[in-house]
Short mmCIF file of C-alpha atoms (C1' of nucleotides) in Angstrom, two decimals:
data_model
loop_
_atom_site.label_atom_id
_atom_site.label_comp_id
_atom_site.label_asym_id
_atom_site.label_seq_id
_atom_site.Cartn_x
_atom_site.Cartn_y
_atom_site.Cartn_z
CA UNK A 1 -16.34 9.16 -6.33
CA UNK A 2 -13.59 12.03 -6.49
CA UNK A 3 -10.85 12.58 -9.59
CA UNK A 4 -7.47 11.76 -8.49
CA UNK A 5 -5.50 8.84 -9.13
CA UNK A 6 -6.30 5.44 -8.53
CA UNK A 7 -4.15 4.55 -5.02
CA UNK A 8 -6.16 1.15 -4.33
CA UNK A 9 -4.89 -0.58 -7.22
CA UNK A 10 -1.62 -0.26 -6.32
CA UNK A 11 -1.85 -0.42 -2.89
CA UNK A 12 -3.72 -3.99 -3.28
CA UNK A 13 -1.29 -5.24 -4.86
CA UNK A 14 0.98 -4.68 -2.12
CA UNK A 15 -1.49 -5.86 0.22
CA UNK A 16 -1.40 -9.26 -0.82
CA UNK A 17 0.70 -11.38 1.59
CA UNK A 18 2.23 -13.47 -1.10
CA UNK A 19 3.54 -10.46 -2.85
CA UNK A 20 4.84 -8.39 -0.20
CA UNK A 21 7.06 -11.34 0.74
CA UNK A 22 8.26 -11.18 -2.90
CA UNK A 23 8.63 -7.47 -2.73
CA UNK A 24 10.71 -6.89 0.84
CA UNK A 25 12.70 -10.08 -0.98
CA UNK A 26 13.47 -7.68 -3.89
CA UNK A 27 13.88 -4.76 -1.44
CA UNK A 28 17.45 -5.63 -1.02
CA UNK A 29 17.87 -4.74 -4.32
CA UNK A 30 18.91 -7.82 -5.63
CA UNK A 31 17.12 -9.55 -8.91
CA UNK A 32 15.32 -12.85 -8.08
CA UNK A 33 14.44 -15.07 -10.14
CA UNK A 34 10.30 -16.34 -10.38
CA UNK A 35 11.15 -19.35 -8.99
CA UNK A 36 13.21 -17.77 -5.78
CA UNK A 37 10.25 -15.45 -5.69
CA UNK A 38 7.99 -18.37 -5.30
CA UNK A 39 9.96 -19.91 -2.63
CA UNK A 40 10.22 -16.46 -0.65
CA UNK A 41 6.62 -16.08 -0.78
CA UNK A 42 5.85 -19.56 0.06
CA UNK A 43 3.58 -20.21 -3.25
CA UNK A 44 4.13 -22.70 -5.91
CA UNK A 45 5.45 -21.18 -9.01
CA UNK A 46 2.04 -20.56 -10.65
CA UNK A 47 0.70 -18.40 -8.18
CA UNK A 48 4.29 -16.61 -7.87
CA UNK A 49 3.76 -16.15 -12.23
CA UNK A 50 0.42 -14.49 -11.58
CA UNK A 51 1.75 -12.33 -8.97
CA UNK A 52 4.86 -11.22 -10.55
CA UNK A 53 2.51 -10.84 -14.06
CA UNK A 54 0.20 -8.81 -12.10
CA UNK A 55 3.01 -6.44 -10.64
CA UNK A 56 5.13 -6.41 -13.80
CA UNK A 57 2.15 -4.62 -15.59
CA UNK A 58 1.42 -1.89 -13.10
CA UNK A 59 5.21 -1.34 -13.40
CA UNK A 60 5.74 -1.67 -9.84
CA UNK A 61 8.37 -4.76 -11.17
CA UNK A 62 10.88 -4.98 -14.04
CA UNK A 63 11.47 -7.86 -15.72
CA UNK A 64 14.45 -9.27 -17.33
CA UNK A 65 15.07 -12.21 -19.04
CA UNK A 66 18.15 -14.13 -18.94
CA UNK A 67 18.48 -17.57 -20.56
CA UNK A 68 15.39 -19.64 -19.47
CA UNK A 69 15.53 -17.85 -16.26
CA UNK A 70 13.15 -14.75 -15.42
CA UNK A 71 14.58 -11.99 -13.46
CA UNK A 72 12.64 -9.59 -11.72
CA UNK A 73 13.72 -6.19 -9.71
CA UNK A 74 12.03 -3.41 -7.92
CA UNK A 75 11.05 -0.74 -11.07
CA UNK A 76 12.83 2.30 -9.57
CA UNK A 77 13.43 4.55 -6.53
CA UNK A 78 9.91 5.77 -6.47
CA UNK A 79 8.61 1.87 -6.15
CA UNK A 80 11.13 1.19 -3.33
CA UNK A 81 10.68 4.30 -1.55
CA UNK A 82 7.20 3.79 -0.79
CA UNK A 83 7.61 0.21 0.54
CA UNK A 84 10.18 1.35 2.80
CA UNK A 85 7.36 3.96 4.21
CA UNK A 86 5.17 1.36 4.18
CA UNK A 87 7.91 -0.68 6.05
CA UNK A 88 8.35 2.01 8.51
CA UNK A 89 4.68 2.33 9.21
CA UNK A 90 4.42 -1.14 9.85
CA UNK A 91 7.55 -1.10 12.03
CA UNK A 92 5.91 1.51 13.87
CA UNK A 93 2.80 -0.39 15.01
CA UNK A 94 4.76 -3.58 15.91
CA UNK A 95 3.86 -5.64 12.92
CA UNK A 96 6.84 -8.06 12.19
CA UNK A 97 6.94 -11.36 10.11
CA UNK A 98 7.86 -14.20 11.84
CA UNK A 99 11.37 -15.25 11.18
CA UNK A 100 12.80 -18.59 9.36
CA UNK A 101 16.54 -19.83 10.37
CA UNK A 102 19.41 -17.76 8.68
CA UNK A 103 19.84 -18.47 4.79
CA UNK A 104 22.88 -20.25 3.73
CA UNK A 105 25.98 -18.64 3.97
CA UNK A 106 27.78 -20.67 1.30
CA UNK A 107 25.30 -19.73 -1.46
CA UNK A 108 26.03 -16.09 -0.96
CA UNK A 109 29.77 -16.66 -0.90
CA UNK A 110 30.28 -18.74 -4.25
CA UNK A 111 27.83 -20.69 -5.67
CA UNK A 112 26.79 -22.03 -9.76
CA UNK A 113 25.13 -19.77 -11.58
CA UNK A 114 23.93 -22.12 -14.69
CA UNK A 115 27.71 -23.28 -15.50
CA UNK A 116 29.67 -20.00 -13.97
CA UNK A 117 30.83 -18.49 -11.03
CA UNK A 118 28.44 -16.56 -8.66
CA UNK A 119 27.88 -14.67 -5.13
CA UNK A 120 31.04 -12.66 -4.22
CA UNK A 121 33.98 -14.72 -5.30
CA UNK A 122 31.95 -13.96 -8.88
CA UNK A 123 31.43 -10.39 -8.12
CA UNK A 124 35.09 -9.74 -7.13
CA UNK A 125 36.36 -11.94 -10.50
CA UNK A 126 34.26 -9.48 -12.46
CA UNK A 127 35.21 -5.86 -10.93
CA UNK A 128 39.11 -7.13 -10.55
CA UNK A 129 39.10 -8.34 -14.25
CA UNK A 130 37.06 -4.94 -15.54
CA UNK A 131 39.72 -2.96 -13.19
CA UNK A 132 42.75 -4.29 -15.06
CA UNK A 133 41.30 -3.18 -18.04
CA UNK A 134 41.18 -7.18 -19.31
CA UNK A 135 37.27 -6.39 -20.24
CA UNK A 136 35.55 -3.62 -21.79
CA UNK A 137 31.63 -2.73 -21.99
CA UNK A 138 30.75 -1.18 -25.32
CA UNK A 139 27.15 -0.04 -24.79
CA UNK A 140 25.08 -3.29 -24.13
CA UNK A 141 28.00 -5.41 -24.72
CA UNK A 142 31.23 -7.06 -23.01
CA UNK A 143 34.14 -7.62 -24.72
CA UNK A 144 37.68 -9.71 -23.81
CA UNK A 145 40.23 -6.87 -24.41
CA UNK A 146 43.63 -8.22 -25.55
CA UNK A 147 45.61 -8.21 -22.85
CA UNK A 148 42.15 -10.26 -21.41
CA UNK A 149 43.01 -12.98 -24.24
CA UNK A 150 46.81 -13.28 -23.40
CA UNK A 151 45.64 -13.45 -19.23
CA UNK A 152 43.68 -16.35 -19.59
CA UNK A 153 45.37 -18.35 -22.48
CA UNK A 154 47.97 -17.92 -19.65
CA UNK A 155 45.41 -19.12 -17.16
CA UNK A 156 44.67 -22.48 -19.08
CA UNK A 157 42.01 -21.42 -20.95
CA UNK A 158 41.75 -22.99 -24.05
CA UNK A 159 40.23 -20.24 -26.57
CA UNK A 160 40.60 -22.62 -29.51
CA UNK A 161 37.43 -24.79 -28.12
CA UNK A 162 35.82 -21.43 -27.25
CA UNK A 163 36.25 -19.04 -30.32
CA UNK A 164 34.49 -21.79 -32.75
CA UNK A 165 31.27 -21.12 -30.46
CA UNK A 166 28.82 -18.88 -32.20
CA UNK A 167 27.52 -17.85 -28.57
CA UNK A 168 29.38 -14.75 -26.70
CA UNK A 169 32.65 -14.71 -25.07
CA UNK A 170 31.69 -12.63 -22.45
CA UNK A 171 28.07 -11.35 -21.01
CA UNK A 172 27.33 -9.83 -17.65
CA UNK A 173 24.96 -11.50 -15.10
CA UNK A 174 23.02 -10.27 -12.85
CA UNK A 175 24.20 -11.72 -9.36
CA UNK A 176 21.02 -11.98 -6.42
CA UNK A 177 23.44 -12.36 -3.56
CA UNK A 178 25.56 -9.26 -4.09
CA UNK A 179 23.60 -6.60 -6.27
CA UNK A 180 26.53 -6.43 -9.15
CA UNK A 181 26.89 -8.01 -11.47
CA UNK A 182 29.36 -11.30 -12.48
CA UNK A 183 30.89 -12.75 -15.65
CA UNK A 184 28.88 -15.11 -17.58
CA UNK A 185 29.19 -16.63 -21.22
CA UNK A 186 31.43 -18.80 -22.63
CA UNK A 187 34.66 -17.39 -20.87
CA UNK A 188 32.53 -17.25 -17.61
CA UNK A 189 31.47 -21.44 -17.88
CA UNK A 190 35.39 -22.15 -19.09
CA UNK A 191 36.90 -20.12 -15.78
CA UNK A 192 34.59 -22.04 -13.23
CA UNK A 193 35.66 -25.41 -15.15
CA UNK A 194 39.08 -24.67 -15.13
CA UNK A 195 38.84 -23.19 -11.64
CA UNK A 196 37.39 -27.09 -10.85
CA UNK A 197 40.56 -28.60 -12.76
CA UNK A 198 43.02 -27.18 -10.65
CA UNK A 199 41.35 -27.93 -7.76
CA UNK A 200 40.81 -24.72 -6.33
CA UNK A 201 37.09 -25.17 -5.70
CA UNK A 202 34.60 -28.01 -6.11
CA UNK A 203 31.10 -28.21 -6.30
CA UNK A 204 28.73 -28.84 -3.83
CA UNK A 205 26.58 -32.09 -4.83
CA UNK A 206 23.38 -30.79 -2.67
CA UNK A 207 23.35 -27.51 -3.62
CA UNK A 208 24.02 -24.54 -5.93
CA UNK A 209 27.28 -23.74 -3.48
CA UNK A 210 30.99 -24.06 -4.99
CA UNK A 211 33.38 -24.80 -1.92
CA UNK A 212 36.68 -23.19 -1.92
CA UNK A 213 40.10 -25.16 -0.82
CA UNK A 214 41.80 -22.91 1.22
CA UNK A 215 44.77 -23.42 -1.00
CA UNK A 216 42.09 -22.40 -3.63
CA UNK A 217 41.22 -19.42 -1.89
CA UNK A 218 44.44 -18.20 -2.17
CA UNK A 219 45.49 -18.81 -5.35
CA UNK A 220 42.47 -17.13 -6.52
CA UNK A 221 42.60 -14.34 -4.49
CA UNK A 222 46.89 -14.47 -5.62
CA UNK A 223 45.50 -14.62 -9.07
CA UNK A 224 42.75 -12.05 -9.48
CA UNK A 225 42.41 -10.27 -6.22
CA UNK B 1 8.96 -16.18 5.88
CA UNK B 2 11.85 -13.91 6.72
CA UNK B 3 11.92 -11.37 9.09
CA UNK B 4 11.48 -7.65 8.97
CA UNK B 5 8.09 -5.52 8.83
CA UNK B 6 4.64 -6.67 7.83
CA UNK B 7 3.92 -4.18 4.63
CA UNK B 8 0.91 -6.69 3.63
CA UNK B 9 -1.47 -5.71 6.53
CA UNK B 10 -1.05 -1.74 6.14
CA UNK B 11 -0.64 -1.91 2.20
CA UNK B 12 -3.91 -4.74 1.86
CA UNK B 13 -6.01 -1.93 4.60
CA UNK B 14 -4.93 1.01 1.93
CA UNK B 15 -5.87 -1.16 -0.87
CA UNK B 16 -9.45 -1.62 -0.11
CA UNK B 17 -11.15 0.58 -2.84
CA UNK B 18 -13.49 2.35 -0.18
CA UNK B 19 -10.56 2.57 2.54
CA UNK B 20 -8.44 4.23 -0.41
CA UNK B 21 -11.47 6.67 -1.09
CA UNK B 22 -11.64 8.03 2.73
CA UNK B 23 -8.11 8.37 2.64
CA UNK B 24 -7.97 10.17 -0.48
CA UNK B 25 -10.82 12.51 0.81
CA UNK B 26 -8.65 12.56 3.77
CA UNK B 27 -5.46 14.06 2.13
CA UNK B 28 -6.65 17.05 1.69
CA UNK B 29 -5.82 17.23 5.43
CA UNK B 30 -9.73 18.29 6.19
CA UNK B 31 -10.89 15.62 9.40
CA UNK B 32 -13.75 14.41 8.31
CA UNK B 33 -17.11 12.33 10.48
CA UNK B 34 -17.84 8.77 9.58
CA UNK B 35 -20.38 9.74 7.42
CA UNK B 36 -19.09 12.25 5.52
CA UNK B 37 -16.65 9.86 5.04
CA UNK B 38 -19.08 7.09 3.88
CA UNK B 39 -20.60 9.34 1.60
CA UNK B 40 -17.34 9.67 0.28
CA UNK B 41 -16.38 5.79 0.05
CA UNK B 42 -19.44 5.31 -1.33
CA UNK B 43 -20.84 2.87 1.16
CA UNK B 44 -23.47 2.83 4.22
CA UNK B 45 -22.49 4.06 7.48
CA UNK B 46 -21.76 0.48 8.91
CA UNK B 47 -19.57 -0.23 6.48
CA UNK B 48 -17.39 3.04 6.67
CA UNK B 49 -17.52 2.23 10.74
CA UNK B 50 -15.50 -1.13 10.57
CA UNK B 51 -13.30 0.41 8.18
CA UNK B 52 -12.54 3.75 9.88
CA UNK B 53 -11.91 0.80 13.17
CA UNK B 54 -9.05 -0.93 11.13
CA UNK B 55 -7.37 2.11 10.01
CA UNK B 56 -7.50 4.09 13.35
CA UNK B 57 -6.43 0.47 15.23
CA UNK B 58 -3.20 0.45 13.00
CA UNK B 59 -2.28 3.99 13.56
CA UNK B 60 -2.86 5.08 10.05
CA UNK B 61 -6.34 7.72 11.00
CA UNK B 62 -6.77 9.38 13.72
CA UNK B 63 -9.98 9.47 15.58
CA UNK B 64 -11.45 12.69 17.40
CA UNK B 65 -14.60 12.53 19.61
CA UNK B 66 -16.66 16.14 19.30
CA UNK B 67 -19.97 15.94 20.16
CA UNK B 68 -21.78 13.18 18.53
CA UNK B 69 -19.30 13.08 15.69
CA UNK B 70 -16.33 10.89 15.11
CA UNK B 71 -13.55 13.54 13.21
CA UNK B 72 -10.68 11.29 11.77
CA UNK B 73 -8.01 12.46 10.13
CA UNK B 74 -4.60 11.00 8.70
CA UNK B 75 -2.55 10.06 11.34
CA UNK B 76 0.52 12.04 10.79
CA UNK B 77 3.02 13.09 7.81
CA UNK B 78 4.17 9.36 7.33
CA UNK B 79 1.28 8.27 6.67
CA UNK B 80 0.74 11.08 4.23
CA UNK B 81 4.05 10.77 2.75
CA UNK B 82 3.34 6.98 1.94
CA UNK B 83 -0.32 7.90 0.48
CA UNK B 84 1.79 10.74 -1.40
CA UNK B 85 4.03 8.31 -2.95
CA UNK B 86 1.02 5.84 -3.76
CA UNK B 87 -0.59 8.69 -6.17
CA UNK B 88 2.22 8.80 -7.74
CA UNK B 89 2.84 5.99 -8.71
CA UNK B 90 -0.67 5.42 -9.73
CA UNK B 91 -0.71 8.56 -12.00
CA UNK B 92 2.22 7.20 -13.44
CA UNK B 93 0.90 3.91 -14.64
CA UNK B 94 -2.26 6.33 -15.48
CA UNK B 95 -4.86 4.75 -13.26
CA UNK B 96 -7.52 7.88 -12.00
CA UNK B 97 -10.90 7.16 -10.62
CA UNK B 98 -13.73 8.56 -12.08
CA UNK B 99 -14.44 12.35 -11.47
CA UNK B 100 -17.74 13.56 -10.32
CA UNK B 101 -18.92 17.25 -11.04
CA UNK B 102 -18.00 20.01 -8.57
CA UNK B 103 -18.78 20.09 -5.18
CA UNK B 104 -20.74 23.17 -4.04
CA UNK B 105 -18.64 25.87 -3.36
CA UNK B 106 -20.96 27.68 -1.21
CA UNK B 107 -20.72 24.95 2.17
CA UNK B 108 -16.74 25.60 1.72
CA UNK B 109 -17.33 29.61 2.71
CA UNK B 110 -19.76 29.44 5.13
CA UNK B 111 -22.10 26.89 6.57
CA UNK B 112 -23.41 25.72 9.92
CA UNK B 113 -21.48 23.17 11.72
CA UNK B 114 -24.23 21.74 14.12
CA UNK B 115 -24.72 25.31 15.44
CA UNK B 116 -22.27 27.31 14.55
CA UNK B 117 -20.38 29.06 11.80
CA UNK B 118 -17.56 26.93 9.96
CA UNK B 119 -16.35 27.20 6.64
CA UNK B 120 -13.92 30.17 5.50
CA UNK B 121 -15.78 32.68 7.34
CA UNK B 122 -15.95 31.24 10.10
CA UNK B 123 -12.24 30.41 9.98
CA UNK B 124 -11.64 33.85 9.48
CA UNK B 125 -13.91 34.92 12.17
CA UNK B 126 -11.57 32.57 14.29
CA UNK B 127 -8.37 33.96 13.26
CA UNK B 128 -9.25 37.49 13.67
CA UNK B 129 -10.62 37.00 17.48
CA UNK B 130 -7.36 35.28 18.41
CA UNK B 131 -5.23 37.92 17.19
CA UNK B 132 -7.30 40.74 18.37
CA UNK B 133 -6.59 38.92 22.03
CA UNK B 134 -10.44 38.30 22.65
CA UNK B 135 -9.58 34.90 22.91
CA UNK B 136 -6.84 32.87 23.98
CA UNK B 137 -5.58 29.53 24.51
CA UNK B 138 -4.28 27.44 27.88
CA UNK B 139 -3.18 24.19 27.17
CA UNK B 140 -6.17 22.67 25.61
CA UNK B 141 -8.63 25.02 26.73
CA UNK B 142 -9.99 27.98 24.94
CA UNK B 143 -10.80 31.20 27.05
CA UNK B 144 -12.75 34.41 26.19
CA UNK B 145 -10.40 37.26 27.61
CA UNK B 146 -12.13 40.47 29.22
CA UNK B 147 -11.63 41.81 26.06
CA UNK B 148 -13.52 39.84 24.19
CA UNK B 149 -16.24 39.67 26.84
CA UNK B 150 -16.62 43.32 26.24
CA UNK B 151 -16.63 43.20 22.64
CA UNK B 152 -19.30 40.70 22.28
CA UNK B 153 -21.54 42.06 24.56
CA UNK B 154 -21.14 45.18 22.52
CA UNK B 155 -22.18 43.01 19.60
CA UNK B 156 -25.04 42.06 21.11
CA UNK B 157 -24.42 39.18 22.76
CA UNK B 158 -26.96 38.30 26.09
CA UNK B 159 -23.91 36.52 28.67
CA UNK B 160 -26.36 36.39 31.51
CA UNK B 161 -28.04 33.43 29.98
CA UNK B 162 -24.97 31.81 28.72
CA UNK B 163 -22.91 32.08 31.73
CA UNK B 164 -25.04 29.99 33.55
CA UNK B 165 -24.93 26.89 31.34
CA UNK B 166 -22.45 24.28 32.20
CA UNK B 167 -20.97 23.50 28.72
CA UNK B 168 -18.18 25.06 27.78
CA UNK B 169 -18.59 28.98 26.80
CA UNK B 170 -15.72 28.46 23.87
CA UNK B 171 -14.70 25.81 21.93
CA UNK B 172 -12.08 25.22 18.78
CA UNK B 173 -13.81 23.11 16.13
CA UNK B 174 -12.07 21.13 13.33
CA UNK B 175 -13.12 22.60 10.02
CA UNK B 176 -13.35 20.41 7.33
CA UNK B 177 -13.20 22.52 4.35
CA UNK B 178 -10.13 24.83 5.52
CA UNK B 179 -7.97 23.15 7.78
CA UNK B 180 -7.94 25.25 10.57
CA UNK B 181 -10.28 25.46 13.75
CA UNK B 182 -13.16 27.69 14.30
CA UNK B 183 -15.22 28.59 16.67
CA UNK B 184 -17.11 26.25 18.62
CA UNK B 185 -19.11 26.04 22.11
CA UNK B 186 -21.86 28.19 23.71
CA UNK B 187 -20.38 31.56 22.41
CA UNK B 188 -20.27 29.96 18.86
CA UNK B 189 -23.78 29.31 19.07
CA UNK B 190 -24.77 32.20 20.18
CA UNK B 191 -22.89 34.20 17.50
CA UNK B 192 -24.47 32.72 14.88
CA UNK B 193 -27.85 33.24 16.38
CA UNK B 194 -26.69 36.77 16.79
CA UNK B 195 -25.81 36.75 13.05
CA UNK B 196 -28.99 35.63 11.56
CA UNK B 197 -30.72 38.10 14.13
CA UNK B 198 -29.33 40.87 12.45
CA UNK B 199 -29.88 39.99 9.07
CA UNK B 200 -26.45 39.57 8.22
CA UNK B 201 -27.04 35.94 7.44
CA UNK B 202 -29.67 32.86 6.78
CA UNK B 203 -29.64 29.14 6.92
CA UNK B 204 -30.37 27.51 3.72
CA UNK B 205 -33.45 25.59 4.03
CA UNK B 206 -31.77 22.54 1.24
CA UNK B 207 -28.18 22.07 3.07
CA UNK B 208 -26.34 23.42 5.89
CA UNK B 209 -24.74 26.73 3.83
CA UNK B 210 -25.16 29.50 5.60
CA UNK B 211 -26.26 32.66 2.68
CA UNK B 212 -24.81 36.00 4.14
CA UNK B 213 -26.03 38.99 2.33
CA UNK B 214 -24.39 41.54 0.88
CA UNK B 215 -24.75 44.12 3.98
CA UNK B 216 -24.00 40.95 6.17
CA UNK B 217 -20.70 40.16 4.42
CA UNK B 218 -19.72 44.04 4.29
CA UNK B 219 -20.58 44.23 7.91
CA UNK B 220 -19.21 41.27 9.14
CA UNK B 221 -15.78 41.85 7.57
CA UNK B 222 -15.83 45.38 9.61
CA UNK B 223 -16.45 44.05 12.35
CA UNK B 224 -14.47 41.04 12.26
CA UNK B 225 -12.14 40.94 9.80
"C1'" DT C 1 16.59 -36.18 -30.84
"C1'" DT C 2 15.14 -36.64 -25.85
"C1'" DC C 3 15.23 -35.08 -21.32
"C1'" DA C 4 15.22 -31.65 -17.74
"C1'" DC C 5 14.17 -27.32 -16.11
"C1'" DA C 6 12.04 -22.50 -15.79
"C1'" DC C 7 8.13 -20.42 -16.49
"C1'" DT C 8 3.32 -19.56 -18.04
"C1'" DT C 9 -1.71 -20.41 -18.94
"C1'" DC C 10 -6.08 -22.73 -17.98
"C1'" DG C 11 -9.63 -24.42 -15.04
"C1'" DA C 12 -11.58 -25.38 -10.67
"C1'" DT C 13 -11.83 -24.72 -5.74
"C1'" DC C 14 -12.28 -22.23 -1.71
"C1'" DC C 15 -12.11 -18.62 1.70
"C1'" DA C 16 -11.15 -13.94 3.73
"C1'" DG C 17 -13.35 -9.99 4.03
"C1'" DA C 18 -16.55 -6.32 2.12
"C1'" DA C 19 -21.22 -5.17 2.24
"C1'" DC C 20 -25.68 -4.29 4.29
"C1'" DG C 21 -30.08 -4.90 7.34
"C1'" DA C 22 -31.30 -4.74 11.93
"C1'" DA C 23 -30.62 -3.44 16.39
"C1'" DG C 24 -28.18 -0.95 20.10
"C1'" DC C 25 -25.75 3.09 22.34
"C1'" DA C 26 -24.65 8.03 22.86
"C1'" DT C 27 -25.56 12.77 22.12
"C1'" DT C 28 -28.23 16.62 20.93
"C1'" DT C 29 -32.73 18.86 20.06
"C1'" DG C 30 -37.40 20.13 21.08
"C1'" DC D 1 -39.48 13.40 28.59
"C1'" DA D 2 -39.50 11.73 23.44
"C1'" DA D 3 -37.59 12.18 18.88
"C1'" DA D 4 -33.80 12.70 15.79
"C1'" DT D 5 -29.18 12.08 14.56
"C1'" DG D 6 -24.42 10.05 14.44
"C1'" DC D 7 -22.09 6.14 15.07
"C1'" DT D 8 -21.17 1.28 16.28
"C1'" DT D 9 -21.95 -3.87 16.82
"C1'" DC D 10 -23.94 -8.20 15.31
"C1'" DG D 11 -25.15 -11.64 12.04
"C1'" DT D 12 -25.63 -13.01 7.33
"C1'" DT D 13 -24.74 -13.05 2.51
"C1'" DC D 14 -21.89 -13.12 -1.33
"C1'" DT D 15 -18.11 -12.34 -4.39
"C1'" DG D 16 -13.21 -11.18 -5.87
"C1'" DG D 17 -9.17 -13.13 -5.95
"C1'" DA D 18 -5.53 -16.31 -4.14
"C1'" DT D 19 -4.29 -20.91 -4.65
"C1'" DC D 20 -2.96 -25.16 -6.84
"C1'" DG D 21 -3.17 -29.31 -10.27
"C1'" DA D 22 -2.57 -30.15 -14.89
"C1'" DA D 23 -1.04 -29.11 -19.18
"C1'" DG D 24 1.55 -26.13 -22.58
"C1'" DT D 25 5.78 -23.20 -24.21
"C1'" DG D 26 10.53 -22.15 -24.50
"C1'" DT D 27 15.39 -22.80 -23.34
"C1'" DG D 28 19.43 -25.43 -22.24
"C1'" DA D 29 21.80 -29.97 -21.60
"C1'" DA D 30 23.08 -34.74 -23.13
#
DNA sequence: TTCACACTTCGATCCAGAACGAAGCATTTG
DNA sequence: CAAATGCTTCGTTCTGGATCGAAGTGTGAA
């Protein structure tokens, strides 16, 4: 009836149940993948596909693909700011979800991500390693400095096997559980195996979680803490 | 699924393309009746009813009884904020709504609201008794000082018969095309009466403008403004 | 290569909720 | 008082869009 822009489109969007699960998911900031999304929203993964399609294109989402996963995040501050008014409206006037049982603890802690190390163990390898100047970013990409090489042949790794592999050494992940990112790649699947070999940490045959020795632990922590 | 606000219920009442109409209408921070509001939307009275109910029931209008109007207006600068952020992110992703021609200029400075002036001048008019002291305010009560008695019975006006009725003698009225209050109750009437007595002004026979000539609008500003 | 998995597209179903006609209530006007 | 106006409630219709099963695409693993 009147010029101005178009608020119900958006706004719809939001409104759908199914999505605004998916979107006060992402609101932590964290990327999820579709099929997380799915599961936080309660849908199958074809109705989460249409959803996430639907919100990709209005660019209230960003999506990212990674391997044969798809990762979606809010699009920017302006997105997240007005669910959190939204949030705070709602808050106002009483309306709450109802709440499921807490979420694994062990998933957030270490966990698998494809064939490397995840959650915050993950996170930590990745800032201590980038700290000690053992990796370097070069615009998109991640290299194994040097001094890197001569850490891990040190470690066990055995770079032989690894430098015949025409896919890279070193990429950065996105990580859902903390909102940094971890060390993926080749190097990234040959630490978690290695970290497996000694017997610092196992994996969990139910889920996605890697369990720590407490002997592990330490030496880990000793190692690249 | 997990806890924390309900955004779907607030976003999915927003995203309703006639709710998101009224509320655009509403931003310009005008109060507006049901049916203007309709008119707006686009839909029959009913219809803008239930839907004016679910916003004002989830705090996002306000509702105002005056007479045999409904004023609602947005609930408060959250609300607005949110709203805010919505057209943004709308005229980002370029989706507008379809713009209509202009709306007629002459209801926005002056024009009968049920019987008395509203619109610019009679905002103006408004402003101009306040700070002159002929009228001032208690709480939520509006009161004609001695002052102002004397003035408008200089002006013409006939208090015998008004002071006997049992409505109020003044009333502030939500204007819809400034948003500020005029001038409302018996001794709003009666002004306008008073007005068009003199000459000064006429009632448009097609809408509710009110025409002032161009002795009224001289005169009116000397004696008002 | 084959299998498994992540994700998407297609087609069909089904339902919440928007819309309006009709009728009712409240207020103002005449 | 009756008539007109503004708004709401009720009951019914109907459609947009969410949902899922089934099948297709692409990636990684064995």
């Amino acid at each position: 009836m009147k010029e101005g822009p178009d608020i119900a489109r958006i706004a719809a969007l939001i409104g759908d149940p199914a999505r605004a699960n998916m979107l006060t998911a992402l609101m932590s900031g964290k990327a999820l993948t579709a099929t997380e999304l799915a599961a936080e929203a309660g849908v199958t993964p074809q109705t989460a596909s249409v959803h996430l399609g639907k919100m990709t294109e209005v660019h209230i989402l960003q999506k990212r693909k990674q391997g044969r996963h798809r990762y979606y995040a809010i699009r920017d501050e302006n997105v997240a700011d007005v669910i959190a008014g939204l949030m705070g409206l709602a808050e106002k006037v009483g309306l709450t979800r109802t709440r499921t049982g807490p979420r694994d603890a062990a998933l957030r802690t270490a966990r698998s991500c494809y064939n490397h190390l995840a959650g915050d163990m993950g996170v930590r390898l990745f800032d201590a390693l980038y700290e000690r100047g053992y990796l370097s970013r070069s615009g998109e990409d991640l290299r194994l400095t040097d001094a890197g090489h001569d850490f891990f042949a040190d470690f066990g790794i055995d770079f032989s096997a690894l430098d015949q592999k025409t896919s890279p050494m070193c990429r950065e992940c996105l990580d859902w559980s903390a909102r940094r990112s971890h060390l993926s790649g080749n190097l990234g699947r040959a630490i978690l195996d290695r970290l497996i070999e000694l017997n610092w940490a196992a994996r969990d045959t139910n889920s996605r979680a890697i369990i720590f020795t407490k002997r592990g632990k330490a030496a880990f922590i000793d190692t690249f803490g």
